[in-house]
Amino acid sequence: PSAEPEDGNDTDGGAKGGSEIGGGGGGGKRSKPSKPSSRVDELAERWAVGSDGDGTFDEALVVDVYGRFLAGGRSGRGRSADLSRLELSGYLERYLWPHFDGESASWEHVMSIVVMLNAKFGEGVDGWAVLRAERARFDAFFGRALGLPSERAEMPWLERAEWVRFLVRAFGSLEEEMVRVQALKLASLPMWLTLSERDAASRLKAQPALSRPWKFVKKRRTKEAALPSGPPLSSQREESFLPSLLRQTVEALALADERARGAATEDGVGGVDDEAEGG
């Protein structure tokens, strides 16, 4: 019998793949009976055992699962079905989160948590509930999540879209105390350090109550700049994370517009040539 494609877990996956990611939808009936378990179902036995903290965790497995089932290069019904199976198997709760270490976790481990959280929220489930009991671990995860693009020489657009969705969810969840503490650090007064002196002075004139805190921010930054290693990463992010993200967004939109205009121009030229040839 011919082998089925990797994304072909759609017999029951199409019915279950209601995740927002990938847009899975109802698969029709097939004359051939489906397999009793998918590749994801087989792998789920590993994290069902590893959930008790018995030392069976394997970071290489996380990297493999991400590449085979979650990576941004895959899309459509097959990915949606795999994502739904991973969600139902408790991949986040039983394997990814209990074994997450902010210092040693791989890029794929951090990104897998991001994708699985997005999947939960897409299904209307409170993803923060899984992380709430481990405050120190959450703080470490959030810091690693912010740095995902900088840890890779190139981050595909689909993966970057997952990352941005996570950030949007975080800033939309400020009622969650552990999220609020981390997110608001990125939208605070140190961002004004990216302004020109003239713009900063104009804003201080409009909001004089901020003059004293502003002096403290500048004094702290002067001390940090004198450190042998320079300002710590947390201070750098407080200053430039959101301004940098906004610049990247504007640049990406401009590039997309330029490409769209180029494609439209090529189509227009092609249409004129076709008409000329037809005449």
PDB file of C-alpha atoms in Angstrom:
ATOM      1  CA  PRO A   1       0.000   0.000   0.000  1.00  0.00           C
ATOM      2  CA  SER A   2       1.167   3.529  -0.736  1.00  0.00           C
ATOM      3  CA  ALA A   3       2.457   5.589   2.171  1.00  0.00           C
ATOM      4  CA  GLU A   4       0.294   8.445   3.390  1.00  0.00           C
ATOM      5  CA  PRO A   5       1.855  11.945   3.549  1.00  0.00           C
ATOM      6  CA  GLU A   6       3.059  13.263   6.874  1.00  0.00           C
ATOM      7  CA  ASP A   7       0.301  15.839   7.034  1.00  0.00           C
ATOM      8  CA  GLY A   8      -2.286  13.189   6.301  1.00  0.00           C
ATOM      9  CA  ASN A   9      -3.473  12.596   9.852  1.00  0.00           C
ATOM     10  CA  ASP A  10      -6.843  13.912   8.796  1.00  0.00           C
ATOM     11  CA  THR A  11      -9.243  11.017   9.232  1.00  0.00           C
ATOM     12  CA  ASP A  12     -10.100  11.892  12.785  1.00  0.00           C
ATOM     13  CA  GLY A  13      -7.772  14.908  12.944  1.00  0.00           C
ATOM     14  CA  GLY A  14      -9.997  16.865  10.590  1.00  0.00           C
ATOM     15  CA  ALA A  15     -12.885  16.465  12.978  1.00  0.00           C
ATOM     16  CA  LYS A  16     -10.808  17.302  16.015  1.00  0.00           C
ATOM     17  CA  GLY A  17      -8.667  19.995  14.385  1.00  0.00           C
ATOM     18  CA  GLY A  18     -10.801  22.923  15.446  1.00  0.00           C
ATOM     19  CA  SER A  19      -7.805  24.872  16.674  1.00  0.00           C
ATOM     20  CA  GLU A  20      -7.574  28.477  15.565  1.00  0.00           C
ATOM     21  CA  ILE A  21      -4.095  27.728  14.250  1.00  0.00           C
ATOM     22  CA  GLY A  22      -4.131  26.148  10.826  1.00  0.00           C
ATOM     23  CA  GLY A  23      -7.889  26.269  10.455  1.00  0.00           C
ATOM     24  CA  GLY A  24      -8.611  22.511  10.503  1.00  0.00           C
ATOM     25  CA  GLY A  25     -12.072  21.478   9.484  1.00  0.00           C
ATOM     26  CA  GLY A  26     -14.406  18.583   8.999  1.00  0.00           C
ATOM     27  CA  GLY A  27     -12.888  15.643   7.196  1.00  0.00           C
ATOM     28  CA  GLY A  28     -15.274  13.426   5.268  1.00  0.00           C
ATOM     29  CA  LYS A  29     -15.753   9.683   5.642  1.00  0.00           C
ATOM     30  CA  ARG A  30     -13.215   7.387   4.106  1.00  0.00           C
ATOM     31  CA  SER A  31     -13.738   3.829   2.940  1.00  0.00           C
ATOM     32  CA  LYS A  32     -10.380   2.813   4.395  1.00  0.00           C
ATOM     33  CA  PRO A  33     -10.429   2.510   8.222  1.00  0.00           C
ATOM     34  CA  SER A  34      -8.155   4.951  10.064  1.00  0.00           C
ATOM     35  CA  LYS A  35      -5.084   3.876  11.954  1.00  0.00           C
ATOM     36  CA  PRO A  36      -5.669   3.137  15.650  1.00  0.00           C
ATOM     37  CA  SER A  37      -3.175   5.859  16.618  1.00  0.00           C
ATOM     38  CA  SER A  38      -1.246   8.660  14.968  1.00  0.00           C
ATOM     39  CA  ARG A  39       2.443   9.416  15.312  1.00  0.00           C
ATOM     40  CA  VAL A  40       1.537  12.076  17.860  1.00  0.00           C
ATOM     41  CA  ASP A  41      -0.522   9.555  19.856  1.00  0.00           C
ATOM     42  CA  GLU A  42       2.435   7.189  19.960  1.00  0.00           C
ATOM     43  CA  LEU A  43       4.791   9.909  21.107  1.00  0.00           C
ATOM     44  CA  ALA A  44       2.307  11.017  23.772  1.00  0.00           C
ATOM     45  CA  GLU A  45       3.149   7.883  25.715  1.00  0.00           C
ATOM     46  CA  ARG A  46       6.573   9.392  26.339  1.00  0.00           C
ATOM     47  CA  TRP A  47       5.332  12.508  28.077  1.00  0.00           C
ATOM     48  CA  ALA A  48       2.609  10.607  29.894  1.00  0.00           C
ATOM     49  CA  VAL A  49       5.427   8.698  31.605  1.00  0.00           C
ATOM     50  CA  GLY A  50       7.692  11.723  31.931  1.00  0.00           C
ATOM     51  CA  SER A  51       5.011  13.813  33.619  1.00  0.00           C
ATOM     52  CA  ASP A  52       5.851  12.401  37.056  1.00  0.00           C
ATOM     53  CA  GLY A  53       9.347  13.855  36.997  1.00  0.00           C
ATOM     54  CA  ASP A  54      11.025  10.440  36.801  1.00  0.00           C
ATOM     55  CA  GLY A  55      13.982  11.695  34.761  1.00  0.00           C
ATOM     56  CA  THR A  56      12.777  10.513  31.373  1.00  0.00           C
ATOM     57  CA  PHE A  57      12.655  13.995  29.855  1.00  0.00           C
ATOM     58  CA  ASP A  58      14.492  14.296  26.551  1.00  0.00           C
ATOM     59  CA  GLU A  59      15.160  17.748  25.088  1.00  0.00           C
ATOM     60  CA  ALA A  60      15.978  16.136  21.747  1.00  0.00           C
ATOM     61  CA  LEU A  61      12.410  14.799  21.639  1.00  0.00           C
ATOM     62  CA  VAL A  62      11.050  18.338  22.093  1.00  0.00           C
ATOM     63  CA  VAL A  63      13.211  19.540  19.206  1.00  0.00           C
ATOM     64  CA  ASP A  64      12.015  16.626  17.050  1.00  0.00           C
ATOM     65  CA  VAL A  65       8.327  17.142  17.878  1.00  0.00           C
ATOM     66  CA  TYR A  66       8.614  20.833  17.068  1.00  0.00           C
ATOM     67  CA  GLY A  67      10.259  20.189  13.725  1.00  0.00           C
ATOM     68  CA  ARG A  68       7.804  17.449  12.719  1.00  0.00           C
ATOM     69  CA  PHE A  69       4.519  18.862  13.977  1.00  0.00           C
ATOM     70  CA  LEU A  70       4.742  22.516  15.028  1.00  0.00           C
ATOM     71  CA  ALA A  71       7.329  24.311  12.900  1.00  0.00           C
ATOM     72  CA  GLY A  72       6.249  27.323  10.903  1.00  0.00           C
ATOM     73  CA  GLY A  73       7.016  25.651   7.583  1.00  0.00           C
ATOM     74  CA  ARG A  74       3.983  23.390   7.996  1.00  0.00           C
ATOM     75  CA  SER A  75       0.431  24.647   7.616  1.00  0.00           C
ATOM     76  CA  GLY A  76      -3.053  23.501   6.734  1.00  0.00           C
ATOM     77  CA  ARG A  77      -5.222  20.675   7.992  1.00  0.00           C
ATOM     78  CA  GLY A  78      -2.382  18.276   8.781  1.00  0.00           C
ATOM     79  CA  ARG A  79      -0.675  20.721  11.141  1.00  0.00           C
ATOM     80  CA  SER A  80      -3.982  21.633  12.736  1.00  0.00           C
ATOM     81  CA  ALA A  81      -4.756  17.967  13.393  1.00  0.00           C
ATOM     82  CA  ASP A  82      -1.319  17.339  14.902  1.00  0.00           C
ATOM     83  CA  LEU A  83      -1.622  20.450  17.049  1.00  0.00           C
ATOM     84  CA  SER A  84      -5.029  19.320  18.324  1.00  0.00           C
ATOM     85  CA  ARG A  85      -3.642  15.901  19.215  1.00  0.00           C
ATOM     86  CA  LEU A  86      -0.731  17.450  21.083  1.00  0.00           C
ATOM     87  CA  GLU A  87      -3.121  19.695  22.976  1.00  0.00           C
ATOM     88  CA  LEU A  88      -5.422  16.808  23.909  1.00  0.00           C
ATOM     89  CA  SER A  89      -2.465  14.689  25.025  1.00  0.00           C
ATOM     90  CA  GLY A  90      -1.425  17.302  27.575  1.00  0.00           C
ATOM     91  CA  TYR A  91       1.888  17.992  25.875  1.00  0.00           C
ATOM     92  CA  LEU A  92       2.171  21.450  27.463  1.00  0.00           C
ATOM     93  CA  GLU A  93       1.041  20.452  30.961  1.00  0.00           C
ATOM     94  CA  ARG A  94       2.774  17.083  31.208  1.00  0.00           C
ATOM     95  CA  TYR A  95       6.011  17.588  29.349  1.00  0.00           C
ATOM     96  CA  LEU A  96       6.935  21.048  28.120  1.00  0.00           C
ATOM     97  CA  TRP A  97       6.142  23.088  31.194  1.00  0.00           C
ATOM     98  CA  PRO A  98       7.220  20.743  34.045  1.00  0.00           C
ATOM     99  CA  HIS A  99      10.606  20.309  32.381  1.00  0.00           C
ATOM    100  CA  PHE A 100      11.192  23.886  31.266  1.00  0.00           C
ATOM    101  CA  ASP A 101      14.426  25.452  32.486  1.00  0.00           C
ATOM    102  CA  GLY A 102      15.089  29.049  31.565  1.00  0.00           C
ATOM    103  CA  GLU A 103      18.834  28.517  31.333  1.00  0.00           C
ATOM    104  CA  SER A 104      19.043  25.277  29.375  1.00  0.00           C
ATOM    105  CA  ALA A 105      15.794  25.010  27.382  1.00  0.00           C
ATOM    106  CA  SER A 106      16.275  24.882  23.628  1.00  0.00           C
ATOM    107  CA  TRP A 107      14.834  27.466  21.241  1.00  0.00           C
ATOM    108  CA  GLU A 108      12.336  24.824  20.099  1.00  0.00           C
ATOM    109  CA  HIS A 109      11.261  24.193  23.698  1.00  0.00           C
ATOM    110  CA  VAL A 110      10.433  27.869  24.262  1.00  0.00           C
ATOM    111  CA  MET A 111       8.726  28.198  20.895  1.00  0.00           C
ATOM    112  CA  SER A 112       6.727  25.003  21.519  1.00  0.00           C
ATOM    113  CA  ILE A 113       5.306  26.519  24.704  1.00  0.00           C
ATOM    114  CA  VAL A 114       4.388  29.660  22.767  1.00  0.00           C
ATOM    115  CA  VAL A 115       2.601  27.638  20.071  1.00  0.00           C
ATOM    116  CA  MET A 116       0.761  25.437  22.569  1.00  0.00           C
ATOM    117  CA  LEU A 117      -0.368  28.472  24.582  1.00  0.00           C
ATOM    118  CA  ASN A 118      -1.687  30.064  21.402  1.00  0.00           C
ATOM    119  CA  ALA A 119      -3.548  26.842  20.639  1.00  0.00           C
ATOM    120  CA  LYS A 120      -5.168  26.817  24.076  1.00  0.00           C
ATOM    121  CA  PHE A 121      -6.290  30.417  23.811  1.00  0.00           C
ATOM    122  CA  GLY A 122      -7.534  29.712  20.291  1.00  0.00           C
ATOM    123  CA  GLU A 123      -9.774  27.006  21.745  1.00  0.00           C
ATOM    124  CA  GLY A 124     -11.103  29.386  24.402  1.00  0.00           C
ATOM    125  CA  VAL A 125      -9.023  27.788  27.194  1.00  0.00           C
ATOM    126  CA  ASP A 126      -7.115  29.846  29.761  1.00  0.00           C
ATOM    127  CA  GLY A 127      -3.528  28.978  28.904  1.00  0.00           C
ATOM    128  CA  TRP A 128      -2.102  31.008  31.793  1.00  0.00           C
ATOM    129  CA  ALA A 129      -3.675  28.575  34.251  1.00  0.00           C
ATOM    130  CA  VAL A 130      -1.070  25.973  33.318  1.00  0.00           C
ATOM    131  CA  LEU A 131       1.780  28.356  34.194  1.00  0.00           C
ATOM    132  CA  ARG A 132       0.303  30.170  37.179  1.00  0.00           C
ATOM    133  CA  ALA A 133       1.670  27.994  39.987  1.00  0.00           C
ATOM    134  CA  GLU A 134       5.307  28.434  38.911  1.00  0.00           C
ATOM    135  CA  ARG A 135       5.950  32.180  39.123  1.00  0.00           C
ATOM    136  CA  ALA A 136       9.751  32.063  38.896  1.00  0.00           C
ATOM    137  CA  ARG A 137       9.544  29.648  35.987  1.00  0.00           C
ATOM    138  CA  PHE A 138       7.043  31.888  34.224  1.00  0.00           C
ATOM    139  CA  ASP A 139       9.310  34.917  34.613  1.00  0.00           C
ATOM    140  CA  ALA A 140      12.181  32.945  33.077  1.00  0.00           C
ATOM    141  CA  PHE A 141       9.952  31.718  30.252  1.00  0.00           C
ATOM    142  CA  PHE A 142       8.647  35.193  29.458  1.00  0.00           C
ATOM    143  CA  GLY A 143      12.176  36.529  29.232  1.00  0.00           C
ATOM    144  CA  ARG A 144      13.202  33.708  26.909  1.00  0.00           C
ATOM    145  CA  ALA A 145      10.065  34.182  24.804  1.00  0.00           C
ATOM    146  CA  LEU A 146      10.858  37.860  24.267  1.00  0.00           C
ATOM    147  CA  GLY A 147      14.263  36.922  22.889  1.00  0.00           C
ATOM    148  CA  LEU A 148      13.133  34.213  20.458  1.00  0.00           C
ATOM    149  CA  PRO A 149      13.779  36.237  17.255  1.00  0.00           C
ATOM    150  CA  SER A 150      17.233  37.287  18.430  1.00  0.00           C
ATOM    151  CA  GLU A 151      18.238  33.686  19.132  1.00  0.00           C
ATOM    152  CA  ARG A 152      17.813  32.730  15.489  1.00  0.00           C
ATOM    153  CA  ALA A 153      19.635  34.170  12.491  1.00  0.00           C
ATOM    154  CA  GLU A 154      16.377  33.932  10.561  1.00  0.00           C
ATOM    155  CA  MET A 155      12.845  33.379  11.883  1.00  0.00           C
ATOM    156  CA  PRO A 156      10.247  32.394   9.251  1.00  0.00           C
ATOM    157  CA  TRP A 157       7.209  34.632   9.014  1.00  0.00           C
ATOM    158  CA  LEU A 158       4.787  31.949  10.187  1.00  0.00           C
ATOM    159  CA  GLU A 159       6.849  31.423  13.347  1.00  0.00           C
ATOM    160  CA  ARG A 160       7.152  35.154  13.852  1.00  0.00           C
ATOM    161  CA  ALA A 161       3.367  35.392  13.515  1.00  0.00           C
ATOM    162  CA  GLU A 162       2.976  32.834  16.333  1.00  0.00           C
ATOM    163  CA  TRP A 163       5.372  34.885  18.445  1.00  0.00           C
ATOM    164  CA  VAL A 164       3.463  38.113  17.813  1.00  0.00           C
ATOM    165  CA  ARG A 165       0.173  36.375  18.646  1.00  0.00           C
ATOM    166  CA  PHE A 166       1.686  35.410  21.993  1.00  0.00           C
ATOM    167  CA  LEU A 167       2.707  39.022  22.666  1.00  0.00           C
ATOM    168  CA  VAL A 168      -0.747  40.279  21.696  1.00  0.00           C
ATOM    169  CA  ARG A 169      -2.292  37.783  24.097  1.00  0.00           C
ATOM    170  CA  ALA A 170       0.109  38.817  26.871  1.00  0.00           C
ATOM    171  CA  PHE A 171      -0.713  42.528  26.533  1.00  0.00           C
ATOM    172  CA  GLY A 172      -4.383  41.596  26.354  1.00  0.00           C
ATOM    173  CA  SER A 173      -4.129  39.690  29.655  1.00  0.00           C
ATOM    174  CA  LEU A 174      -3.013  42.437  32.017  1.00  0.00           C
ATOM    175  CA  GLU A 175      -5.615  41.300  34.522  1.00  0.00           C
ATOM    176  CA  GLU A 176      -3.300  38.294  35.075  1.00  0.00           C
ATOM    177  CA  GLU A 177      -0.885  39.574  37.715  1.00  0.00           C
ATOM    178  CA  MET A 178       2.159  37.538  36.681  1.00  0.00           C
ATOM    179  CA  VAL A 179       1.699  38.618  33.056  1.00  0.00           C
ATOM    180  CA  ARG A 180       1.077  42.256  33.964  1.00  0.00           C
ATOM    181  CA  VAL A 181       4.306  42.530  35.947  1.00  0.00           C
ATOM    182  CA  GLN A 182       6.366  41.328  32.975  1.00  0.00           C
ATOM    183  CA  ALA A 183       4.457  43.031  30.157  1.00  0.00           C
ATOM    184  CA  LEU A 184       4.242  46.512  31.664  1.00  0.00           C
ATOM    185  CA  LYS A 185       8.018  46.640  32.077  1.00  0.00           C
ATOM    186  CA  LEU A 186       8.124  46.860  28.298  1.00  0.00           C
ATOM    187  CA  ALA A 187       5.715  49.815  28.147  1.00  0.00           C
ATOM    188  CA  SER A 188       7.181  52.083  30.805  1.00  0.00           C
ATOM    189  CA  LEU A 189       9.119  55.347  31.067  1.00  0.00           C
ATOM    190  CA  PRO A 190      12.529  53.945  29.936  1.00  0.00           C
ATOM    191  CA  MET A 191      11.107  53.790  26.400  1.00  0.00           C
ATOM    192  CA  TRP A 192      11.494  57.562  26.301  1.00  0.00           C
ATOM    193  CA  LEU A 193      15.245  57.028  26.141  1.00  0.00           C
ATOM    194  CA  THR A 194      14.733  56.235  22.456  1.00  0.00           C
ATOM    195  CA  LEU A 195      13.311  59.744  21.892  1.00  0.00           C
ATOM    196  CA  SER A 196      15.342  62.769  20.951  1.00  0.00           C
ATOM    197  CA  GLU A 197      16.086  65.234  23.752  1.00  0.00           C
ATOM    198  CA  ARG A 198      13.636  67.665  22.163  1.00  0.00           C
ATOM    199  CA  ASP A 199      10.788  65.133  22.016  1.00  0.00           C
ATOM    200  CA  ALA A 200      11.439  63.952  25.568  1.00  0.00           C
ATOM    201  CA  ALA A 201      11.439  67.557  26.848  1.00  0.00           C
ATOM    202  CA  SER A 202       8.160  68.230  25.047  1.00  0.00           C
ATOM    203  CA  ARG A 203       6.509  65.245  26.684  1.00  0.00           C
ATOM    204  CA  LEU A 204       7.854  66.142  30.111  1.00  0.00           C
ATOM    205  CA  LYS A 205       6.469  69.647  29.713  1.00  0.00           C
ATOM    206  CA  ALA A 206       3.047  68.160  29.018  1.00  0.00           C
ATOM    207  CA  GLN A 207       3.373  65.763  31.994  1.00  0.00           C
ATOM    208  CA  PRO A 208       5.468  67.512  34.667  1.00  0.00           C
ATOM    209  CA  ALA A 209       4.730  64.810  37.250  1.00  0.00           C
ATOM    210  CA  LEU A 210       7.082  62.526  35.314  1.00  0.00           C
ATOM    211  CA  SER A 211      10.088  64.831  35.657  1.00  0.00           C
ATOM    212  CA  ARG A 212      11.389  63.223  38.838  1.00  0.00           C
ATOM    213  CA  PRO A 213      10.953  59.601  37.672  1.00  0.00           C
ATOM    214  CA  TRP A 214      12.584  60.585  34.368  1.00  0.00           C
ATOM    215  CA  LYS A 215      15.665  61.917  36.149  1.00  0.00           C
ATOM    216  CA  PHE A 216      15.908  58.627  38.046  1.00  0.00           C
ATOM    217  CA  VAL A 217      15.656  56.612  34.820  1.00  0.00           C
ATOM    218  CA  LYS A 218      18.421  58.638  33.173  1.00  0.00           C
ATOM    219  CA  LYS A 219      20.648  58.382  36.257  1.00  0.00           C
ATOM    220  CA  ARG A 220      20.200  54.624  36.390  1.00  0.00           C
ATOM    221  CA  ARG A 221      20.968  54.254  32.714  1.00  0.00           C
ATOM    222  CA  THR A 222      24.154  56.309  33.071  1.00  0.00           C
ATOM    223  CA  LYS A 223      25.346  53.964  35.830  1.00  0.00           C
ATOM    224  CA  GLU A 224      24.463  50.869  33.815  1.00  0.00           C
ATOM    225  CA  ALA A 225      26.223  52.190  30.730  1.00  0.00           C
ATOM    226  CA  ALA A 226      29.424  52.424  32.791  1.00  0.00           C
ATOM    227  CA  LEU A 227      29.322  48.723  33.688  1.00  0.00           C
ATOM    228  CA  PRO A 228      31.941  46.552  31.949  1.00  0.00           C
ATOM    229  CA  SER A 229      29.198  44.502  30.309  1.00  0.00           C
ATOM    230  CA  GLY A 230      26.962  47.491  29.607  1.00  0.00           C
ATOM    231  CA  PRO A 231      23.275  47.768  30.540  1.00  0.00           C
ATOM    232  CA  PRO A 232      21.653  44.442  31.528  1.00  0.00           C
ATOM    233  CA  LEU A 233      19.336  42.767  29.050  1.00  0.00           C
ATOM    234  CA  SER A 234      16.266  43.631  31.126  1.00  0.00           C
ATOM    235  CA  SER A 235      17.080  47.356  30.925  1.00  0.00           C
ATOM    236  CA  GLN A 236      17.746  47.144  27.197  1.00  0.00           C
ATOM    237  CA  ARG A 237      14.330  45.571  26.671  1.00  0.00           C
ATOM    238  CA  GLU A 238      12.579  48.171  28.811  1.00  0.00           C
ATOM    239  CA  GLU A 239      14.088  50.825  26.587  1.00  0.00           C
ATOM    240  CA  SER A 240      13.904  49.408  23.090  1.00  0.00           C
ATOM    241  CA  PHE A 241      11.779  46.241  22.833  1.00  0.00           C
ATOM    242  CA  LEU A 242       8.471  47.841  21.815  1.00  0.00           C
ATOM    243  CA  PRO A 243       9.975  50.668  19.719  1.00  0.00           C
ATOM    244  CA  SER A 244      12.056  48.083  17.860  1.00  0.00           C
ATOM    245  CA  LEU A 245       9.028  45.823  17.362  1.00  0.00           C
ATOM    246  CA  LEU A 246       7.012  48.726  15.970  1.00  0.00           C
ATOM    247  CA  ARG A 247       9.812  49.660  13.560  1.00  0.00           C
ATOM    248  CA  GLN A 248      10.053  46.062  12.368  1.00  0.00           C
ATOM    249  CA  THR A 249       6.279  45.960  11.861  1.00  0.00           C
ATOM    250  CA  VAL A 250       6.317  49.153   9.781  1.00  0.00           C
ATOM    251  CA  GLU A 251       9.239  47.829   7.721  1.00  0.00           C
ATOM    252  CA  ALA A 252       7.482  44.505   7.168  1.00  0.00           C
ATOM    253  CA  LEU A 253       4.292  46.246   6.033  1.00  0.00           C
ATOM    254  CA  ALA A 254       6.271  48.470   3.676  1.00  0.00           C
ATOM    255  CA  LEU A 255       8.041  45.450   2.226  1.00  0.00           C
ATOM    256  CA  ALA A 256       4.754  43.589   1.774  1.00  0.00           C
ATOM    257  CA  ASP A 257       3.251  46.636   0.053  1.00  0.00           C
ATOM    258  CA  GLU A 258       6.271  46.941  -2.224  1.00  0.00           C
ATOM    259  CA  ARG A 259       6.056  43.277  -3.194  1.00  0.00           C
ATOM    260  CA  ALA A 260       2.321  43.559  -3.807  1.00  0.00           C
ATOM    261  CA  ARG A 261       2.845  46.581  -6.051  1.00  0.00           C
ATOM    262  CA  GLY A 262       5.602  44.752  -7.912  1.00  0.00           C
ATOM    263  CA  ALA A 263       3.394  41.726  -8.458  1.00  0.00           C
ATOM    264  CA  ALA A 264       0.532  43.930  -9.647  1.00  0.00           C
ATOM    265  CA  THR A 265       2.862  45.696 -12.071  1.00  0.00           C
ATOM    266  CA  GLU A 266       4.109  42.398 -13.463  1.00  0.00           C
ATOM    267  CA  ASP A 267       0.532  41.161 -13.888  1.00  0.00           C
ATOM    268  CA  GLY A 268      -0.369  44.375 -15.673  1.00  0.00           C
ATOM    269  CA  VAL A 269       2.589  44.134 -18.031  1.00  0.00           C
ATOM    270  CA  GLY A 270       1.791  40.514 -18.697  1.00  0.00           C
ATOM    271  CA  GLY A 271      -1.788  41.401 -19.506  1.00  0.00           C
ATOM    272  CA  VAL A 272      -0.715  44.076 -22.002  1.00  0.00           C
ATOM    273  CA  ASP A 273       1.725  41.685 -23.690  1.00  0.00           C
ATOM    274  CA  ASP A 274      -0.921  38.981 -23.907  1.00  0.00           C
ATOM    275  CA  GLU A 275      -3.357  41.408 -25.509  1.00  0.00           C
ATOM    276  CA  ALA A 276      -0.698  42.576 -27.983  1.00  0.00           C
ATOM    277  CA  GLU A 277       0.080  39.018 -28.942  1.00  0.00           C
ATOM    278  CA  GLY A 278      -3.615  38.227 -29.280  1.00  0.00           C
ATOM    279  CA  GLY A 279      -4.076  41.210 -31.583  1.00  0.00           C
TER     280      GLY A 279
END
